[in-house]
Amino acid sequence: MIDRVHQLGLADIAAKVDAGERLSLDEGVRLFDCPDNLAVGWLANRERERRHGALTYYNCNIKLEATNVCVASCLFCSFARLRPGDPGSYTMSLEQVWDKLRQRGDQPITEIHVVNGLHPDLPFAYYTDMLRGFKQIRADVHLKCFTAVEIAFFADLYGMTDEQVLRELMAAGLDSLPGGGAEIFAERVRGKICDDKCGSDRYLDIHRVAHRLGMRSNVTMLYGHIETAAERVDHMLRTRALQDETGGIQAFIPLAFHPDNNQMRKLPAPSALDTLRVHAVARLMLDNVSHIKAFWIATGVDVAQIALWYGADDLDGTVQEERIYHMAGSRTPEAMSTREIRQLIRAAGREPVERDTLYNVLVGPEADLVRAS
Ligand code: V47
């Protein structure tokens, strides 16, 4: 394969990666333009194995979307409804939200991931009470809730600074921020697909403040719509620059655009090859981010398995209730058991590790062998 890398003109990039040197924007674009997908994947896999060997992480989590009422009008979104009462809109009562956790009292859930629409009429206490309630039901559960876009919205709606919002949510039990809302940082793209929500600089600054306050976060990238290769790499470089400053980013998560039931439905979904390439380039560009997550609901299960050979080392988790992708056409199951996730990781030739949100190991690869013996 190294001969092929040389023939393709990627020897300088391979040498830089080997020497621990950083790749530039132009080099990232060359990785996207290279005709040989497998060669790029091979380079990324070397890097993935250097960091994690065959280990592949997942967690036991639940995703909740408490409301889909949203004042933003992102063209890619199939989930949001503009106003309360619009057909298909919903807002759960706090009891309904908490019930989602109570109903799973018998499951070893370690993380709740909440993403909501930007609801114009709910009081701030809805969110702080939600967090407090979760912790009352399960004191040890990790609360990864509210994207930076939601934090910015709360600050503007309730007349607080971003930092005040984060501090109040942390006091109520918030443990970390999920990566949603990043889309593509390039202003050209943002101006076209999501011009009425928090911009890139503020998104990144909210993560910066969260890290300063002691929280960790993830960063996502929504790809496969109108962005160019250079805009994808620019997105990765802005992420890398923040990570240089704070070290607080745990995982980078490429999210494949799903075109059903939204205003960009005329666009095709990104191909499996493109999905594999994005994960591979992310692994190579983001030398300071430990984990590249292939979110199986977004990639599809089969492609997520292959992505484990293209730079990804994490699959997200059991998920259980997911609406954003299923309303946009995802045909994956809505949930997986830990047994199924472990089996699909093994079937891909990798070794499953159940982690908590902060990547502490909870169940190592040997657990299957013990169970099988
Ligand atoms: O912010 C919305 C994306 C995100 C579509 O932090 C779409 O661990 C594709 O951020 N096609 C929410 N994507 C999900 C998210 C996430 C998922 C998994 C793990 C983590 C984490 C975060 O979903 C939104 C938006 O970027 N999205 N609509 C769509 N039609």
XYZ file of C-alpha atoms and ligand atoms in Angstrom:
403
model
C 0.000 0.000 0.000
C 2.854 2.397 0.738
C 3.910 2.045 -2.941
C 0.434 3.065 -3.962
C 0.570 6.059 -1.597
C 3.798 7.103 -3.344
C 2.341 6.602 -6.841
C -0.640 8.746 -5.867
C 1.668 11.597 -4.856
C 0.792 11.333 -1.165
C 4.282 10.385 0.065
C 4.865 13.837 1.558
C 1.587 13.629 3.500
C 2.410 10.119 4.750
C 5.863 11.328 5.847
C 4.375 14.298 7.701
C 1.865 12.108 9.506
C 4.653 9.691 10.457
C 6.769 12.555 11.775
C 3.855 13.864 13.833
C 3.652 17.032 11.713
C 0.389 18.745 11.035
C -1.396 18.713 7.726
C -2.374 21.995 6.084
C -5.585 23.043 4.399
C -4.131 22.254 0.955
C -3.007 18.816 2.098
C -6.458 18.082 3.496
C -8.010 19.054 0.162
C -5.548 16.775 -1.632
C -6.743 13.914 0.556
C -10.321 14.634 -0.536
C -9.288 14.918 -4.199
C -7.173 11.746 -4.281
C -8.864 9.212 -6.597
C -7.900 6.248 -4.392
C -10.272 6.091 -1.430
C -8.605 3.006 -0.016
C -5.170 4.640 0.126
C -6.555 7.569 2.139
C -8.354 5.111 4.409
C -5.145 3.135 4.871
C -3.266 6.249 5.975
C -6.043 7.099 8.431
C -6.186 3.553 9.720
C -2.481 3.595 10.522
C -3.100 6.667 12.622
C -6.182 5.156 14.237
C -4.310 1.977 15.156
C -1.328 3.939 16.446
C -3.660 5.644 18.936
C -6.175 2.968 19.786
C -5.028 -0.342 18.267
C -8.180 -2.345 17.529
C -10.171 -0.846 20.413
C -13.555 0.585 19.480
C -15.579 2.602 21.948
C -19.320 2.854 22.526
C -21.475 3.815 25.470
C -24.820 2.959 26.955
C -26.798 6.094 26.306
C -30.198 7.503 25.557
C -30.983 10.399 23.235
C -33.932 12.646 24.034
C -35.452 15.522 22.117
C -37.860 17.191 24.540
C -39.332 19.592 21.976
C -39.134 20.057 18.228
C -40.564 23.579 18.322
C -37.783 25.698 16.870
C -37.553 29.323 15.789
C -34.581 28.570 13.518
C -35.199 27.512 9.943
C -32.191 25.370 9.015
C -32.722 24.067 5.496
C -31.378 20.597 6.315
C -33.657 19.975 9.286
C -36.624 17.580 9.069
C -37.252 17.580 12.794
C -38.132 21.176 13.677
C -41.582 22.785 13.634
C -41.760 26.545 13.765
C -44.523 27.140 16.289
C -46.178 25.289 19.145
C -49.376 23.830 17.669
C -48.000 23.461 14.130
C -48.789 19.994 12.727
C -46.234 17.514 14.007
C -44.944 19.795 16.749
C -44.522 18.503 20.273
C -43.196 19.656 23.625
C -42.918 17.091 26.398
C -43.836 17.921 29.950
C -40.962 17.429 32.370
C -42.753 14.364 33.760
C -42.804 12.890 30.245
C -39.103 13.652 29.809
C -38.184 12.110 33.163
C -40.381 9.079 32.419
C -38.100 8.260 29.495
C -35.362 7.676 32.050
C -37.589 6.104 34.708
C -38.902 3.577 32.163
C -35.339 2.367 31.702
C -34.616 1.806 35.369
C -33.364 -1.690 34.592
C -30.817 -0.546 31.986
C -27.206 0.439 32.712
C -27.507 3.858 31.042
C -24.529 6.086 31.794
C -25.355 9.108 29.591
C -28.374 11.168 28.594
C -27.885 13.211 25.436
C -30.507 15.931 25.025
C -30.906 18.097 21.904
C -33.943 20.341 21.515
C -35.472 22.802 19.124
C -35.114 26.491 20.010
C -38.472 26.937 21.756
C -39.426 30.617 22.168
C -41.901 30.253 25.068
C -40.451 27.890 27.663
C -38.993 29.311 30.895
C -35.318 28.721 31.655
C -36.452 26.660 34.652
C -37.749 24.023 32.193
C -34.135 23.187 31.366
C -32.606 23.517 34.837
C -35.456 21.498 36.364
C -35.030 18.877 33.628
C -31.385 18.405 34.606
C -32.107 18.351 38.339
C -34.859 15.792 37.786
C -32.555 13.499 35.820
C -30.004 13.582 38.614
C -32.693 12.856 41.200
C -33.761 9.784 39.269
C -30.180 8.647 38.683
C -27.466 10.560 40.511
C -24.617 8.969 38.568
C -25.889 9.545 35.036
C -23.807 11.910 32.861
C -25.836 14.773 31.375
C -24.581 15.734 27.899
C -27.233 18.252 27.049
C -27.939 21.297 24.846
C -25.825 22.256 21.858
C -23.873 25.513 21.749
C -26.650 26.809 19.492
C -29.159 26.196 22.298
C -26.845 27.831 24.849
C -26.602 30.954 22.642
C -30.374 30.964 22.217
C -30.951 30.713 25.986
C -28.530 33.589 26.593
C -30.340 35.847 24.120
C -33.847 34.798 25.179
C -33.351 34.983 28.938
C -30.990 37.972 28.971
C -27.843 36.271 30.232
C -24.301 35.902 28.969
C -23.282 32.568 27.464
C -21.122 31.981 30.527
C -23.995 32.683 32.935
C -26.174 30.173 31.072
C -23.459 27.535 31.245
C -22.828 28.188 34.933
C -26.529 27.905 35.810
C -26.928 24.719 33.796
C -23.832 23.252 35.436
C -25.214 24.121 38.860
C -28.335 22.166 37.869
C -26.299 19.115 36.811
C -25.012 19.660 33.276
C -21.818 17.619 32.779
C -20.779 18.239 29.165
C -21.875 19.689 25.830
C -22.782 17.604 22.786
C -21.375 18.608 19.403
C -24.565 19.438 17.507
C -25.200 22.720 15.742
C -21.730 23.047 14.187
C -22.936 22.184 10.649
C -20.183 23.748 8.486
C -18.286 26.640 10.042
C -17.599 28.445 6.740
C -19.726 31.583 6.710
C -20.654 31.081 3.023
C -22.359 27.778 3.825
C -23.871 28.882 7.125
C -25.352 31.928 5.403
C -27.186 29.622 3.015
C -28.286 26.680 5.159
C -28.726 28.071 8.680
C -28.412 31.839 8.658
C -30.737 32.519 11.595
C -28.898 30.695 14.349
C -25.679 31.191 16.293
C -22.636 31.704 14.040
C -19.405 29.709 13.999
C -17.356 32.054 16.167
C -19.964 32.019 18.898
C -20.383 28.220 18.646
C -16.645 27.804 19.126
C -16.535 30.404 21.886
C -19.274 28.644 23.845
C -17.223 25.447 23.683
C -14.172 27.495 24.768
C -16.054 28.831 27.808
C -17.445 25.379 28.623
C -13.904 23.981 28.611
C -12.693 26.824 30.834
C -15.477 26.009 33.291
C -14.275 22.403 33.407
C -16.613 20.668 30.985
C -15.725 18.551 27.955
C -17.516 18.708 24.617
C -17.745 17.186 21.153
C -17.708 18.910 17.760
C -19.778 17.697 14.793
C -19.630 18.452 11.065
C -22.687 18.096 8.830
C -21.341 17.081 5.404
C -22.637 16.030 2.035
C -24.768 19.026 0.992
C -23.420 22.277 -0.511
C -20.004 22.462 1.140
C -16.706 22.167 -0.760
C -13.723 20.014 0.214
C -11.877 23.165 1.314
C -14.813 24.124 3.560
C -14.755 20.676 5.172
C -11.038 20.993 5.866
C -11.477 24.555 7.123
C -14.089 23.207 9.570
C -11.588 20.638 10.819
C -8.879 23.285 11.151
C -11.110 25.624 13.191
C -11.818 22.640 15.463
C -8.091 21.866 15.694
C -7.286 25.484 16.592
C -9.791 25.475 19.461
C -8.414 22.169 20.691
C -4.906 23.669 20.725
C -6.231 26.367 23.044
C -8.297 24.280 25.437
C -7.816 20.513 24.986
C -11.488 20.084 25.901
C -12.797 18.372 22.770
C -13.267 14.654 23.230
C -14.569 13.523 19.857
C -15.087 14.843 16.351
C -18.253 13.523 14.745
C -18.884 13.770 10.998
C -22.658 13.708 10.399
C -23.895 12.532 6.989
C -26.617 14.761 5.558
C -29.996 12.998 5.241
C -32.195 14.643 2.619
C -35.726 13.305 3.326
C -38.486 15.711 4.404
C -36.438 18.889 4.489
C -35.833 21.910 2.285
C -32.679 20.414 0.757
C -34.456 17.212 -0.292
C -33.452 17.642 -3.927
C -29.826 16.926 -2.991
C -28.627 13.316 -2.962
C -27.393 11.811 0.300
C -23.601 11.507 0.514
C -22.274 8.161 -0.756
C -20.756 5.521 1.487
C -17.385 6.261 -0.117
C -17.690 9.932 0.769
C -18.646 9.046 4.333
C -15.583 6.826 4.680
C -13.368 9.534 3.200
C -14.659 12.213 5.598
C -13.905 10.045 8.620
C -10.443 9.262 7.238
C -9.541 12.882 6.511
C -10.830 13.945 9.931
C -8.543 11.372 11.580
C -5.560 12.700 9.629
C -6.265 16.431 10.089
C -7.239 16.366 13.762
C -3.956 15.306 15.288
C -4.968 16.745 18.666
C -8.437 15.153 18.987
C -8.406 11.653 20.450
C -11.600 10.207 19.037
C -13.340 10.162 15.664
C -16.894 8.985 16.051
C -18.861 7.196 13.320
C -22.405 7.865 14.548
C -24.052 4.668 13.288
C -27.525 6.240 13.041
C -26.134 8.796 10.557
C -23.757 6.553 8.585
C -25.826 3.360 8.631
C -24.598 0.312 10.505
C -22.658 -1.308 7.639
C -20.767 1.858 6.757
C -20.035 2.521 10.443
C -18.384 -0.909 10.602
C -16.177 -0.103 7.609
C -15.428 3.364 9.026
C -13.683 1.543 11.882
C -10.980 0.834 9.245
C -11.064 4.421 7.964
C -10.039 6.341 11.053
C -13.081 6.010 13.330
C -12.664 4.458 16.778
C -16.053 5.223 18.338
C -19.653 4.399 17.401
C -21.653 6.544 19.867
C -23.967 4.258 21.805
C -27.165 2.343 22.218
C -29.138 5.571 21.495
C -32.665 4.150 22.051
C -34.838 7.068 20.938
C -33.770 9.104 17.985
C -35.893 11.472 15.947
C -33.647 13.930 14.100
C -32.236 11.307 11.700
C -35.274 9.091 11.453
C -37.435 12.061 10.462
C -34.785 12.831 7.810
C -34.842 9.329 6.326
C -32.373 7.227 8.349
C -33.269 3.559 7.919
C -31.186 2.268 10.809
C -32.863 0.801 13.870
C -33.624 3.420 16.549
C -31.760 1.485 19.206
C -29.203 -1.221 19.692
C -28.488 -3.345 22.717
C -24.958 -3.354 24.079
C -24.766 -6.986 22.999
C -25.604 -6.008 19.391
C -23.075 -3.172 19.371
C -20.360 -5.444 20.724
C -21.202 -8.065 18.110
C -21.087 -5.621 15.221
C -17.711 -4.308 16.425
C -16.395 -7.868 16.652
C -17.832 -8.665 13.204
C -15.857 -5.698 11.862
C -12.665 -7.245 13.265
C -12.338 -4.739 16.106
C -12.434 -4.985 19.904
C -15.383 -3.475 21.785
C -14.918 -1.249 24.827
C -17.839 0.204 26.721
C -16.808 3.643 27.927
C -18.484 6.373 29.921
C -18.872 9.844 28.397
C -15.366 10.822 29.516
C -13.839 7.694 27.946
C -13.185 5.852 31.192
C -13.307 2.143 30.360
C -16.312 0.362 31.886
C -16.319 -2.982 30.074
C -13.188 -4.046 28.214
C -12.874 -6.352 25.199
C -12.189 -9.352 27.418
C -15.795 -9.327 28.707
C -17.057 -11.184 25.595
C -14.376 -13.815 25.961
C -15.210 -14.362 29.632
C -18.902 -14.633 28.725
C -18.181 -17.031 25.865
C -15.986 -19.361 27.960
O -26.999 19.659 15.074
C -30.023 17.756 11.640
C -27.707 17.275 12.539
C -27.333 17.294 14.784
C -29.981 16.581 9.835
O -22.107 15.086 20.568
C -28.787 16.391 10.522
O -21.892 12.950 20.843
C -28.080 14.963 8.905
O -25.271 16.679 17.065
N -29.202 15.125 8.170
C -27.811 16.724 16.089
N -27.836 15.593 10.056
C -27.124 15.390 16.412
C -25.771 15.601 17.009
C -25.021 14.463 17.576
C -25.259 13.169 17.179
C -24.535 12.133 17.758
C -23.619 12.370 18.736
C -23.379 13.677 19.157
C -22.397 13.930 20.262
C -24.055 14.749 18.573
O -27.917 16.557 13.743
C -27.725 18.695 14.423
C -27.455 18.718 12.932
O -26.114 18.990 12.686
N -28.843 17.147 11.616
N -30.741 17.412 10.553
C -30.191 15.908 8.597
N -31.286 16.085 7.864
